[in-house]
PDB file of C-alpha atoms and ligand atoms in Angstrom:
ATOM      1  CA  UNK A   2      66.976 100.731 109.238  1.00 43.00           C
ATOM      2  CA  UNK A   3      63.581 100.209 110.935  1.00 45.00           C
ATOM      3  CA  UNK A   4      63.757 100.429 114.782  1.00 46.00           C
ATOM      4  CA  UNK A   5      63.740  96.868 115.803  1.00 44.00           C
ATOM      5  CA  UNK A   6      66.139  95.831 113.084  1.00 46.00           C
ATOM      6  CA  UNK A   7      69.630  94.999 114.407  1.00 49.00           C
ATOM      7  CA  UNK A   8      72.921  95.341 112.673  1.00 51.00           C
ATOM      8  CA  UNK A   9      75.209  92.264 112.267  1.00 52.00           C
ATOM      9  CA  UNK A  10      77.640  92.425 115.324  1.00 51.00           C
ATOM     10  CA  UNK A  11      81.069  93.251 113.799  1.00 53.00           C
ATOM     11  CA  UNK A  12      83.867  92.316 115.893  1.00 55.00           C
ATOM     12  CA  UNK A  13      86.264  95.142 116.513  1.00 58.00           C
ATOM     13  CA  UNK A  14      89.201  93.837 114.768  1.00 59.00           C
ATOM     14  CA  UNK A  15      87.385  93.991 111.480  1.00 67.00           C
ATOM     15  CA  UNK A  16      87.047  97.752 111.712  1.00 72.00           C
ATOM     16  CA  UNK A  17      90.218  99.735 110.502  1.00 81.00           C
ATOM     17  CA  UNK A  18      91.427 102.830 111.662  1.00 85.00           C
ATOM     18  CA  UNK A  19      91.843 105.400 108.726  1.00 85.00           C
ATOM     19  CA  UNK A  20      95.395 106.601 108.017  1.00 89.00           C
ATOM     20  CA  UNK A  21      96.371 109.855 109.278  1.00 91.00           C
ATOM     21  CA  UNK A  22      98.022 112.482 106.878  1.00 91.00           C
ATOM     22  CA  UNK A  23     100.441 115.232 107.929  1.00 93.00           C
ATOM     23  CA  UNK A  24      99.468 115.088 111.666  1.00 95.00           C
ATOM     24  CA  UNK A  25     100.960 117.770 113.774  1.00 95.00           C
ATOM     25  CA  UNK A  26     103.664 116.515 116.243  1.00 97.00           C
ATOM     26  CA  UNK A  27     103.451 116.110 119.114  1.00 96.00           C
ATOM     27  CA  UNK A  28     100.727 113.643 117.907  1.00 97.00           C
ATOM     28  CA  UNK A  29      98.886 111.269 120.140  1.00 96.00           C
ATOM     29  CA  UNK A  30      96.212 109.051 119.116  1.00 96.00           C
ATOM     30  CA  UNK A  31      93.943 106.098 120.262  1.00 94.00           C
ATOM     31  CA  UNK A  32      94.869 102.861 118.313  1.00 94.00           C
ATOM     32  CA  UNK A  33      91.327 101.588 117.569  1.00 88.00           C
ATOM     33  CA  UNK A  34      90.978  97.925 119.069  1.00 85.00           C
ATOM     34  CA  UNK A  35      94.533  98.129 120.609  1.00 90.00           C
ATOM     35  CA  UNK A  36      97.320  96.347 119.398  1.00 92.00           C
ATOM     36  CA  UNK A  37      97.632  92.587 118.978  1.00 89.00           C
ATOM     37  CA  UNK A  38      99.754  90.018 116.912  1.00 90.00           C
ATOM     38  CA  UNK A  39      99.289  90.640 113.329  1.00 86.00           C
ATOM     39  CA  UNK A  40      98.836  94.341 113.331  1.00 90.00           C
ATOM     40  CA  UNK A  41     101.425  96.696 111.657  1.00 91.00           C
ATOM     41  CA  UNK A  42     101.880 100.546 112.123  1.00 95.00           C
ATOM     42  CA  UNK A  43     103.550 102.284 109.276  1.00 94.00           C
ATOM     43  CA  UNK A  44     105.026 105.565 109.525  1.00 96.00           C
ATOM     44  CA  UNK A  45     106.233 107.589 106.609  1.00 95.00           C
ATOM     45  CA  UNK A  46     108.222 110.753 107.275  1.00 96.00           C
ATOM     46  CA  UNK A  47     111.006 112.998 106.958  1.00 97.00           C
ATOM     47  CA  UNK A  48     113.889 113.443 109.387  1.00 97.00           C
ATOM     48  CA  UNK A  49     114.459 117.296 109.808  1.00 97.00           C
ATOM     49  CA  UNK A  50     117.909 118.493 108.771  1.00 96.00           C
ATOM     50  CA  UNK A  51     118.655 119.692 112.163  1.00 96.00           C
ATOM     51  CA  UNK A  52     116.985 116.720 114.038  1.00 97.00           C
ATOM     52  CA  UNK A  53     118.216 115.805 117.498  1.00 97.00           C
ATOM     53  CA  UNK A  54     116.012 113.268 118.276  1.00 98.00           C
ATOM     54  CA  UNK A  55     112.431 111.767 117.955  1.00 98.00           C
ATOM     55  CA  UNK A  56     110.352 109.009 119.557  1.00 98.00           C
ATOM     56  CA  UNK A  57     107.565 106.638 118.439  1.00 98.00           C
ATOM     57  CA  UNK A  58     105.781 105.430 121.831  1.00 98.00           C
ATOM     58  CA  UNK A  59     103.492 102.695 122.138  1.00 98.00           C
ATOM     59  CA  UNK A  60     101.768 103.744 125.198  1.00 98.00           C
ATOM     60  CA  UNK A  61      99.336 102.126 127.745  1.00 97.00           C
ATOM     61  CA  UNK A  62      96.827 104.927 127.900  1.00 95.00           C
ATOM     62  CA  UNK A  63      97.311 108.561 127.278  1.00 92.00           C
ATOM     63  CA  UNK A  64      97.100 110.413 130.755  1.00 88.00           C
ATOM     64  CA  UNK A  65      99.520 113.192 131.222  1.00 86.00           C
ATOM     65  CA  UNK A  66      99.917 112.714 135.031  1.00 87.00           C
ATOM     66  CA  UNK A  67     100.719 110.105 136.109  1.00 91.00           C
ATOM     67  CA  UNK A  68     102.660 109.416 132.923  1.00 93.00           C
ATOM     68  CA  UNK A  69     101.459 106.188 131.012  1.00 97.00           C
ATOM     69  CA  UNK A  70     103.496 103.181 130.731  1.00 98.00           C
ATOM     70  CA  UNK A  71     105.211 103.016 127.302  1.00 98.00           C
ATOM     71  CA  UNK A  72     105.388  99.394 126.333  1.00 98.00           C
ATOM     72  CA  UNK A  73     107.754 100.221 123.555  1.00 98.00           C
ATOM     73  CA  UNK A  74     109.802 103.542 123.179  1.00 98.00           C
ATOM     74  CA  UNK A  75     111.181 103.700 119.857  1.00 98.00           C
ATOM     75  CA  UNK A  76     113.867 106.546 119.862  1.00 98.00           C
ATOM     76  CA  UNK A  77     116.310 107.486 117.004  1.00 98.00           C
ATOM     77  CA  UNK A  78     118.998 109.681 118.190  1.00 97.00           C
ATOM     78  CA  UNK A  79     120.921 111.804 115.643  1.00 96.00           C
ATOM     79  CA  UNK A  80     123.062 114.185 117.827  1.00 91.00           C
ATOM     80  CA  UNK A  81     125.915 111.551 118.155  1.00 86.00           C
ATOM     81  CA  UNK A  82     128.535 110.956 115.827  1.00 85.00           C
ATOM     82  CA  UNK A  83     126.870 107.546 115.046  1.00 89.00           C
ATOM     83  CA  UNK A  84     123.095 108.065 114.848  1.00 92.00           C
ATOM     84  CA  UNK A  85     121.225 105.148 116.434  1.00 96.00           C
ATOM     85  CA  UNK A  86     118.073 103.830 118.041  1.00 97.00           C
ATOM     86  CA  UNK A  87     117.277 103.271 121.692  1.00 98.00           C
ATOM     87  CA  UNK A  88     114.377 101.106 122.544  1.00 98.00           C
ATOM     88  CA  UNK A  89     113.209 101.057 126.076  1.00 98.00           C
ATOM     89  CA  UNK A  90     109.999 100.417 128.272  1.00 98.00           C
ATOM     90  CA  UNK A  91     108.678 102.891 130.924  1.00 98.00           C
ATOM     91  CA  UNK A  92     107.008 101.123 133.590  1.00 97.00           C
ATOM     92  CA  UNK A  93     105.511 103.013 136.629  1.00 96.00           C
ATOM     93  CA  UNK A  94     107.538 106.090 135.638  1.00 96.00           C
ATOM     94  CA  UNK A  95     110.865 104.261 135.609  1.00 97.00           C
ATOM     95  CA  UNK A  96     112.848 103.261 132.404  1.00 98.00           C
ATOM     96  CA  UNK A  97     114.266  99.875 132.169  1.00 98.00           C
ATOM     97  CA  UNK A  98     117.540  98.764 130.546  1.00 98.00           C
ATOM     98  CA  UNK A  99     118.158 100.495 127.396  1.00 98.00           C
ATOM     99  CA  UNK A 100     118.532  98.466 124.280  1.00 98.00           C
ATOM    100  CA  UNK A 101     120.737 100.109 121.747  1.00 97.00           C
ATOM    101  CA  UNK A 102     121.060  99.552 117.831  1.00 96.00           C
ATOM    102  CA  UNK A 103     123.791 101.416 115.950  1.00 93.00           C
ATOM    103  CA  UNK A 104     124.078 101.794 112.118  1.00 88.00           C
ATOM    104  CA  UNK A 105     120.593 103.542 111.887  1.00 90.00           C
ATOM    105  CA  UNK A 106     119.730 104.013 108.243  1.00 88.00           C
ATOM    106  CA  UNK A 107     117.524 107.153 108.830  1.00 94.00           C
ATOM    107  CA  UNK A 108     119.312 110.165 107.892  1.00 93.00           C
ATOM    108  CA  UNK A 109     118.866 113.876 108.671  1.00 95.00           C
ATOM    109  CA  UNK A 110     117.152 115.528 105.756  1.00 96.00           C
ATOM    110  CA  UNK A 111     115.913 112.142 104.302  1.00 96.00           C
ATOM    111  CA  UNK A 112     112.407 110.577 103.826  1.00 96.00           C
ATOM    112  CA  UNK A 113     111.893 107.077 105.335  1.00 95.00           C
ATOM    113  CA  UNK A 114     109.365 104.520 105.855  1.00 94.00           C
ATOM    114  CA  UNK A 115     109.152 102.752 109.143  1.00 96.00           C
ATOM    115  CA  UNK A 116     107.078  99.714 109.759  1.00 94.00           C
ATOM    116  CA  UNK A 117     106.355  98.263 113.290  1.00 96.00           C
ATOM    117  CA  UNK A 118     105.286  94.825 113.085  1.00 93.00           C
ATOM    118  CA  UNK A 119     103.571  93.269 116.151  1.00 94.00           C
ATOM    119  CA  UNK A 120     104.137  89.605 116.656  1.00 92.00           C
ATOM    120  CA  UNK A 121     103.503  87.447 119.874  1.00 93.00           C
ATOM    121  CA  UNK A 122     106.569  88.080 121.764  1.00 96.00           C
ATOM    122  CA  UNK A 123     108.298  91.031 119.878  1.00 96.00           C
ATOM    123  CA  UNK A 124     107.829  93.843 117.712  1.00 96.00           C
ATOM    124  CA  UNK A 125     109.916  93.892 114.469  1.00 94.00           C
ATOM    125  CA  UNK A 126     110.881  97.279 113.199  1.00 95.00           C
ATOM    126  CA  UNK A 127     111.918  97.789 109.487  1.00 93.00           C
ATOM    127  CA  UNK A 128     113.424 100.880 108.005  1.00 93.00           C
ATOM    128  CA  UNK A 129     112.996 101.537 104.470  1.00 92.00           C
ATOM    129  CA  UNK A 130     111.901  98.115 103.654  1.00 87.00           C
ATOM    130  CA  UNK A 131     115.065  96.451 105.467  1.00 90.00           C
ATOM    131  CA  UNK A 132     114.676  94.804 108.768  1.00 91.00           C
ATOM    132  CA  UNK A 133     116.520  96.841 111.452  1.00 94.00           C
ATOM    133  CA  UNK A 134     115.524  95.631 114.964  1.00 95.00           C
ATOM    134  CA  UNK A 135     113.494  93.366 117.184  1.00 95.00           C
ATOM    135  CA  UNK A 136     112.365  94.157 120.662  1.00 98.00           C
ATOM    136  CA  UNK A 137     110.938  91.871 122.970  1.00 98.00           C
ATOM    137  CA  UNK A 138     107.920  92.782 124.989  1.00 98.00           C
ATOM    138  CA  UNK A 139     108.503  93.651 128.530  1.00 98.00           C
ATOM    139  CA  UNK A 140     104.734  94.762 129.191  1.00 98.00           C
ATOM    140  CA  UNK A 141     101.868  92.854 127.590  1.00 97.00           C
ATOM    141  CA  UNK A 142     100.910  94.316 124.034  1.00 97.00           C
ATOM    142  CA  UNK A 143      97.300  93.894 125.049  1.00 95.00           C
ATOM    143  CA  UNK A 144      97.868  96.788 127.320  1.00 96.00           C
ATOM    144  CA  UNK A 145      98.832  99.354 124.391  1.00 96.00           C
ATOM    145  CA  UNK A 146      96.227 101.351 123.102  1.00 95.00           C
ATOM    146  CA  UNK A 147      97.800 104.657 122.222  1.00 97.00           C
ATOM    147  CA  UNK A 148     100.365 105.872 119.739  1.00 98.00           C
ATOM    148  CA  UNK A 149     102.445 108.793 120.691  1.00 98.00           C
ATOM    149  CA  UNK A 150     104.862 110.612 118.246  1.00 98.00           C
ATOM    150  CA  UNK A 151     107.229 113.135 119.643  1.00 98.00           C
ATOM    151  CA  UNK A 152     110.186 115.350 118.767  1.00 98.00           C
ATOM    152  CA  UNK A 153     112.011 116.210 115.569  1.00 98.00           C
ATOM    153  CA  UNK A 154     110.063 114.505 112.748  1.00 98.00           C
ATOM    154  CA  UNK A 155     107.798 115.392 110.057  1.00 97.00           C
ATOM    155  CA  UNK A 156     105.151 112.845 109.764  1.00 97.00           C
ATOM    156  CA  UNK A 157     103.522 112.471 106.241  1.00 94.00           C
ATOM    157  CA  UNK A 158     101.246 109.521 107.014  1.00 93.00           C
ATOM    158  CA  UNK A 159     100.679 106.910 109.716  1.00 95.00           C
ATOM    159  CA  UNK A 160      98.748 103.774 108.648  1.00 92.00           C
ATOM    160  CA  UNK A 161      97.259 100.929 110.783  1.00 90.00           C
ATOM    161  CA  UNK A 162      97.544  97.637 108.746  1.00 87.00           C
ATOM    162  CA  UNK A 163      97.239  94.255 109.089  1.00 83.00           C
ATOM    163  CA  UNK A 164      99.666  91.334 107.841  1.00 81.00           C
ATOM    164  CA  UNK A 165      98.771  89.026 105.162  1.00 78.00           C
ATOM    165  CA  UNK A 166      96.748  86.426 107.260  1.00 79.00           C
ATOM    166  CA  UNK A 167      97.685  83.797 104.771  1.00 78.00           C
ATOM    167  CA  UNK A 168     101.415  83.900 105.468  1.00 72.00           C
ATOM    168  CA  UNK A 169     102.423  80.812 107.056  1.00 64.00           C
ATOM    169  CA  UNK A 170     104.481  80.949 110.021  1.00 54.00           C
ATOM    170  CA  UNK A 171     106.237  84.191 111.236  1.00 49.00           C
ATOM    171  CA  UNK A 172     109.175  84.069 108.865  1.00 47.00           C
ATOM    172  CA  UNK A 173     107.948  86.272 106.211  1.00 54.00           C
ATOM    173  CA  UNK A 174     108.887  90.107 106.933  1.00 57.00           C
ATOM    174  CA  UNK A 175     106.036  92.053 105.269  1.00 58.00           C
ATOM    175  CA  UNK A 176     106.748  94.876 103.201  1.00 58.00           C
ATOM    176  CA  UNK A 177     105.352  98.278 103.812  1.00 63.00           C
ATOM    177  CA  UNK A 178     103.874  99.734 100.591  1.00 71.00           C
ATOM    178  CA  UNK A 179     103.908 103.437 101.136  1.00 73.00           C
ATOM    179  CA  UNK A 180     100.610 105.385 100.898  1.00 75.00           C
ATOM    180  CA  UNK A 181     100.615 107.509  97.865  1.00 71.00           C
ATOM    181  CA  UNK A 182      98.900 110.718  98.788  1.00 66.00           C
ATOM    182  CA  UNK A 183      98.373 112.588  95.493  1.00 69.00           C
ATOM    183  CA  UNK A 184      99.242 110.188  92.715  1.00 78.00           C
ATOM    184  CA  UNK A 185      97.413 110.281  89.327  1.00 82.00           C
ATOM    185  CA  UNK A 186      98.122 106.491  89.077  1.00 85.00           C
ATOM    186  CA  UNK A 187      95.719 105.875  91.912  1.00 88.00           C
ATOM    187  CA  UNK A 188      92.776 107.895  90.453  1.00 91.00           C
ATOM    188  CA  UNK A 189      89.672 105.785  90.157  1.00 94.00           C
ATOM    189  CA  UNK A 190      88.978 103.922  87.923  1.00 96.00           C
ATOM    190  CA  UNK A 191      92.213 102.702  88.175  1.00 95.00           C
ATOM    191  CA  UNK A 192      94.030  99.915  86.076  1.00 95.00           C
ATOM    192  CA  UNK A 193      97.192  98.184  86.455  1.00 95.00           C
ATOM    193  CA  UNK A 194      98.877  95.886  83.879  1.00 96.00           C
ATOM    194  CA  UNK A 195      99.748  92.439  84.902  1.00 95.00           C
ATOM    195  CA  UNK A 196     102.284  91.676  82.261  1.00 94.00           C
ATOM    196  CA  UNK A 197     102.843  88.103  83.246  1.00 93.00           C
ATOM    197  CA  UNK A 198      99.509  87.234  84.822  1.00 95.00           C
ATOM    198  CA  UNK A 199      99.289  86.012  88.243  1.00 95.00           C
ATOM    199  CA  UNK A 200     101.011  83.080  89.748  1.00 93.00           C
ATOM    200  CA  UNK A 201     100.788  81.057  93.191  1.00 93.00           C
ATOM    201  CA  UNK A 202     102.260  83.050  95.996  1.00 90.00           C
ATOM    202  CA  UNK A 203     101.626  86.342  94.380  1.00 91.00           C
ATOM    203  CA  UNK A 204      99.563  88.908  96.327  1.00 91.00           C
ATOM    204  CA  UNK A 205      97.581  91.834  95.388  1.00 94.00           C
ATOM    205  CA  UNK A 206      96.938  94.577  98.065  1.00 92.00           C
ATOM    206  CA  UNK A 207      94.305  97.303  97.648  1.00 94.00           C
ATOM    207  CA  UNK A 208      94.136  99.879 100.525  1.00 92.00           C
ATOM    208  CA  UNK A 209      91.620 103.123 100.464  1.00 93.00           C
ATOM    209  CA  UNK A 210      88.820 104.808 101.859  1.00 91.00           C
ATOM    210  CA  UNK A 211      85.247 104.467 101.011  1.00 94.00           C
ATOM    211  CA  UNK A 212      83.697 107.638  99.777  1.00 94.00           C
ATOM    212  CA  UNK A 213      80.658 109.358 101.251  1.00 93.00           C
ATOM    213  CA  UNK A 214      77.459 107.943  99.980  1.00 94.00           C
ATOM    214  CA  UNK A 215      78.986 104.977  98.071  1.00 96.00           C
ATOM    215  CA  UNK A 216      77.200 103.063  95.351  1.00 97.00           C
ATOM    216  CA  UNK A 217      79.608 100.027  94.926  1.00 96.00           C
ATOM    217  CA  UNK A 218      83.142  98.916  94.711  1.00 97.00           C
ATOM    218  CA  UNK A 219      84.445  96.652  91.900  1.00 98.00           C
ATOM    219  CA  UNK A 220      87.833  94.940  91.565  1.00 98.00           C
ATOM    220  CA  UNK A 221      88.087  92.952  88.249  1.00 97.00           C
ATOM    221  CA  UNK A 222      90.722  90.798  86.555  1.00 97.00           C
ATOM    222  CA  UNK A 223      90.815  90.816  82.731  1.00 96.00           C
ATOM    223  CA  UNK A 224      92.714  88.837  80.336  1.00 95.00           C
ATOM    224  CA  UNK A 225      94.169  89.841  76.976  1.00 90.00           C
ATOM    225  CA  UNK A 226      90.926  89.321  75.112  1.00 91.00           C
ATOM    226  CA  UNK A 227      89.191  91.853  77.545  1.00 89.00           C
ATOM    227  CA  UNK A 228      87.303  88.859  79.065  1.00 93.00           C
ATOM    228  CA  UNK A 229      86.803  89.369  82.893  1.00 95.00           C
ATOM    229  CA  UNK A 230      87.074  85.875  84.571  1.00 94.00           C
ATOM    230  CA  UNK A 231      86.597  87.225  88.039  1.00 94.00           C
ATOM    231  CA  UNK A 232      85.126  90.245  89.620  1.00 97.00           C
ATOM    232  CA  UNK A 233      84.898  91.051  93.379  1.00 97.00           C
ATOM    233  CA  UNK A 234      81.943  93.440  93.808  1.00 97.00           C
ATOM    234  CA  UNK A 235      80.605  95.280  96.949  1.00 96.00           C
ATOM    235  CA  UNK A 236      77.238  96.734  96.540  1.00 96.00           C
ATOM    236  CA  UNK A 237      76.276  99.363  99.103  1.00 95.00           C
ATOM    237  CA  UNK A 238      72.663  99.342  98.460  1.00 95.00           C
ATOM    238  CA  UNK A 239      72.025  95.744  99.867  1.00 93.00           C
ATOM    239  CA  UNK A 240      75.383  95.583 101.704  1.00 93.00           C
ATOM    240  CA  UNK A 241      76.590  92.736  99.846  1.00 94.00           C
ATOM    241  CA  UNK A 242      79.900  91.315  98.802  1.00 95.00           C
ATOM    242  CA  UNK A 243      80.259  88.733  95.868  1.00 96.00           C
ATOM    243  CA  UNK A 244      82.210  87.219  93.214  1.00 96.00           C
ATOM    244  CA  UNK A 245      81.000  87.725  89.971  1.00 95.00           C
ATOM    245  CA  UNK A 246      81.571  85.307  87.022  1.00 92.00           C
ATOM    246  CA  UNK A 247      82.092  86.259  83.365  1.00 90.00           C
ATOM    247  CA  UNK A 248      78.547  85.221  82.886  1.00 88.00           C
ATOM    248  CA  UNK A 249      77.224  87.501  85.582  1.00 89.00           C
ATOM    249  CA  UNK A 250      76.557  84.698  88.177  1.00 92.00           C
ATOM    250  CA  UNK A 251      77.017  85.981  91.713  1.00 94.00           C
ATOM    251  CA  UNK A 252      78.554  83.858  94.358  1.00 95.00           C
ATOM    252  CA  UNK A 253      77.640  85.862  97.545  1.00 95.00           C
ATOM    253  CA  UNK A 254      80.577  86.009 100.171  1.00 94.00           C
ATOM    254  CA  UNK A 255      78.986  85.429 103.518  1.00 88.00           C
ATOM    255  CA  UNK A 256      80.814  87.589 106.111  1.00 85.00           C
ATOM    256  CA  UNK A 257      79.864  90.867 107.639  1.00 84.00           C
ATOM    257  CA  UNK A 258      79.882  93.746 105.276  1.00 88.00           C
ATOM    258  CA  UNK A 259      83.178  95.665 106.030  1.00 86.00           C
ATOM    259  CA  UNK A 260      82.915  98.587 103.842  1.00 91.00           C
ATOM    260  CA  UNK A 261      81.655 101.609 105.630  1.00 89.00           C
ATOM    261  CA  UNK A 262      81.428 105.407 104.213  1.00 89.00           C
ATOM    262  CA  UNK A 263      84.942 107.118 105.179  1.00 87.00           C
ATOM    263  CA  UNK A 264      86.306 104.235 106.525  1.00 87.00           C
ATOM    264  CA  UNK A 265      89.563 102.578 105.606  1.00 90.00           C
ATOM    265  CA  UNK A 266      89.705  99.018 103.882  1.00 93.00           C
ATOM    266  CA  UNK A 267      92.272  96.659 102.826  1.00 92.00           C
ATOM    267  CA  UNK A 268      91.519  94.027 100.153  1.00 95.00           C
ATOM    268  CA  UNK A 269      94.296  91.221  99.951  1.00 93.00           C
ATOM    269  CA  UNK A 270      93.959  88.776  96.975  1.00 95.00           C
ATOM    270  CA  UNK A 271      96.554  85.783  97.494  1.00 94.00           C
ATOM    271  CA  UNK A 272      97.037  83.753  94.148  1.00 94.00           C
ATOM    272  CA  UNK A 273      97.250  80.009  94.810  1.00 92.00           C
ATOM    273  CA  UNK A 274      97.009  76.929  92.866  1.00 91.00           C
ATOM    274  CA  UNK A 275      93.608  76.715  91.701  1.00 91.00           C
ATOM    275  CA  UNK A 276      92.381  80.183  92.698  1.00 94.00           C
ATOM    276  CA  UNK A 277      92.416  83.399  94.622  1.00 96.00           C
ATOM    277  CA  UNK A 278      92.110  83.608  98.303  1.00 95.00           C
ATOM    278  CA  UNK A 279      90.479  86.947  99.690  1.00 96.00           C
ATOM    279  CA  UNK A 280      91.151  88.450 102.996  1.00 93.00           C
ATOM    280  CA  UNK A 281      89.338  91.761 103.952  1.00 92.00           C
ATOM    281  CA  UNK A 282      90.619  94.016 106.510  1.00 89.00           C
ATOM    282  CA  UNK A 283      92.975  91.269 107.829  1.00 85.00           C
ATOM    283  CA  UNK A 284      90.458  88.464 107.945  1.00 87.00           C
ATOM    284  CA  UNK A 285      90.394  85.598 105.667  1.00 90.00           C
ATOM    285  CA  UNK A 286      87.142  85.169 103.711  1.00 91.00           C
ATOM    286  CA  UNK A 287      87.604  82.219 101.597  1.00 90.00           C
ATOM    287  CA  UNK A 288      88.563  81.699  97.942  1.00 93.00           C
ATOM    288  CA  UNK A 289      87.329  81.556  94.563  1.00 94.00           C
ATOM    289  CA  UNK A 290      88.388  78.954  91.885  1.00 94.00           C
ATOM    290  CA  UNK A 291      90.271  79.661  88.762  1.00 93.00           C
ATOM    291  CA  UNK A 292      92.310  77.506  86.627  1.00 93.00           C
ATOM    292  CA  UNK A 293      96.176  77.990  86.525  1.00 93.00           C
ATOM    293  CA  UNK A 294      95.856  78.781  82.993  1.00 94.00           C
ATOM    294  CA  UNK A 295      93.311  81.480  83.552  1.00 95.00           C
ATOM    295  CA  UNK A 296      95.635  83.093  86.074  1.00 95.00           C
ATOM    296  CA  UNK A 297      98.353  83.208  84.071  1.00 95.00           C
ATOM    297  CA  UNK A 298      96.523  84.861  81.233  1.00 96.00           C
ATOM    298  CA  UNK A 299      95.207  87.670  83.357  1.00 96.00           C
ATOM    299  CA  UNK A 300      96.807  90.970  81.972  1.00 97.00           C
ATOM    300  CA  UNK A 301      94.950  93.701  83.942  1.00 97.00           C
ATOM    301  CA  UNK A 302      93.620  94.708  87.372  1.00 97.00           C
ATOM    302  CA  UNK A 303      90.886  97.225  87.269  1.00 97.00           C
ATOM    303  CA  UNK A 304      89.347  98.824  90.312  1.00 97.00           C
ATOM    304  CA  UNK A 305      86.303 101.206  90.027  1.00 97.00           C
ATOM    305  CA  UNK A 306      83.655 102.461  92.340  1.00 97.00           C
ATOM    306  CA  UNK A 307      83.058 104.816  95.174  1.00 97.00           C
ATOM    307  CA  UNK A 308      86.498 104.498  96.775  1.00 96.00           C
ATOM    308  CA  UNK A 309      89.638 106.790  97.132  1.00 92.00           C
ATOM    309  CA  UNK A 310      92.772 104.526  96.811  1.00 94.00           C
ATOM    310  CA  UNK A 311      95.991 104.957  98.826  1.00 90.00           C
ATOM    311  CA  UNK A 312      97.911 101.938  97.716  1.00 89.00           C
ATOM    312  CA  UNK A 313      97.492  99.334  94.954  1.00 92.00           C
ATOM    313  CA  UNK A 314     100.142  96.723  95.029  1.00 88.00           C
ATOM    314  CA  UNK A 315     100.920  93.481  93.409  1.00 85.00           C
TER     315      UNK A 315
HETATM  316  C1  GAL B  29     116.472 108.882 128.665  1.00 60.31           C
HETATM  317  C2  GAL B  29     115.540 109.882 127.849  1.00 60.31           C
HETATM  318  C3  GAL B  29     113.967 109.386 127.694  1.00 60.31           C
HETATM  319  C4  GAL B  29     114.110 108.251 126.922  1.00 60.31           C
HETATM  320  C5  GAL B  29     115.026 107.124 127.760  1.00 60.31           C
HETATM  321  C6  GAL B  29     114.983 105.882 127.221  1.00 60.31           C
HETATM  322  O1  GAL B  29     117.548 109.226 128.888  1.00 60.31           O
HETATM  323  O2  GAL B  29     115.480 111.140 128.714  1.00 60.31           O
HETATM  324  O3  GAL B  29     113.495 110.362 126.818  1.00 60.31           O
HETATM  325  O4  GAL B  29     114.534 108.240 125.721  1.00 60.31           O
HETATM  326  O5  GAL B  29     116.234 107.619 127.823  1.00 60.31           O
HETATM  327  O6  GAL B  29     116.014 104.850 127.772  1.00 60.31           O
END
């Protein structure tokens, strides 16, 4: 870049925080850009056999003294006859009224996946894909900028994700797709069969990390005859993102280029009548047109290029 040249301004919310694997507990981290409605935090872990309790705190700051406010304290307790979760808020050093949820499906010795989904008024928490609780904010979510994990828990991965920006209303409970850490199925180039093609409402999610010194990233959809009706390509040389037609025609997607070396990315494709909608890092970036028949005849999703994949889901 020459000295006077300016980079496009990139809104903070576009930049995604990379997942953290096997952090040592107690673990405290800044949440890039803070929390806002539409964000999700996914926690994959194991409850040790002799676990007493652990806690996941969404904190307002990270000072040790005075103690920061904790907007959401999520505290599974295993030492009683009936394991349960306590949620509470710590404000100016004082705990509020405890909210208690029995019938916790987390078990000592078992792996789990927790998903915290932040809405406008409340956080919803699912345990192993099942909705478990919702807790109304008592402090503004905008104050939260730190995640703290303490107590008896082995953390495998923490992910900072976005909900599907195209889901209408807040009815839909998003599913957390775990990060697969060492799966051969995620080696690039990566191919997935789409036995029944794509149909309206179906979502493809690809999450991963851009490698150092990347060249390109390509996501293509192929049909039985190995035709490629649609390709999404990011070129790092000229920092461009485009749809590529079967004839090689490029339709540039005009948006800030969101792929950075060693940064996390989330590509979401929503199939709708007449085409595919694209969201990158939680932001809608328009659509590409494709006939229903073409969508139904797709049989393979292929991902290649300078990326490490954590999750490919459809
Ligand atoms: C207290 C406990 C705190 C916190 C709080 C939640 O009894 O010492 O760690 O869990 O309950 O209400």
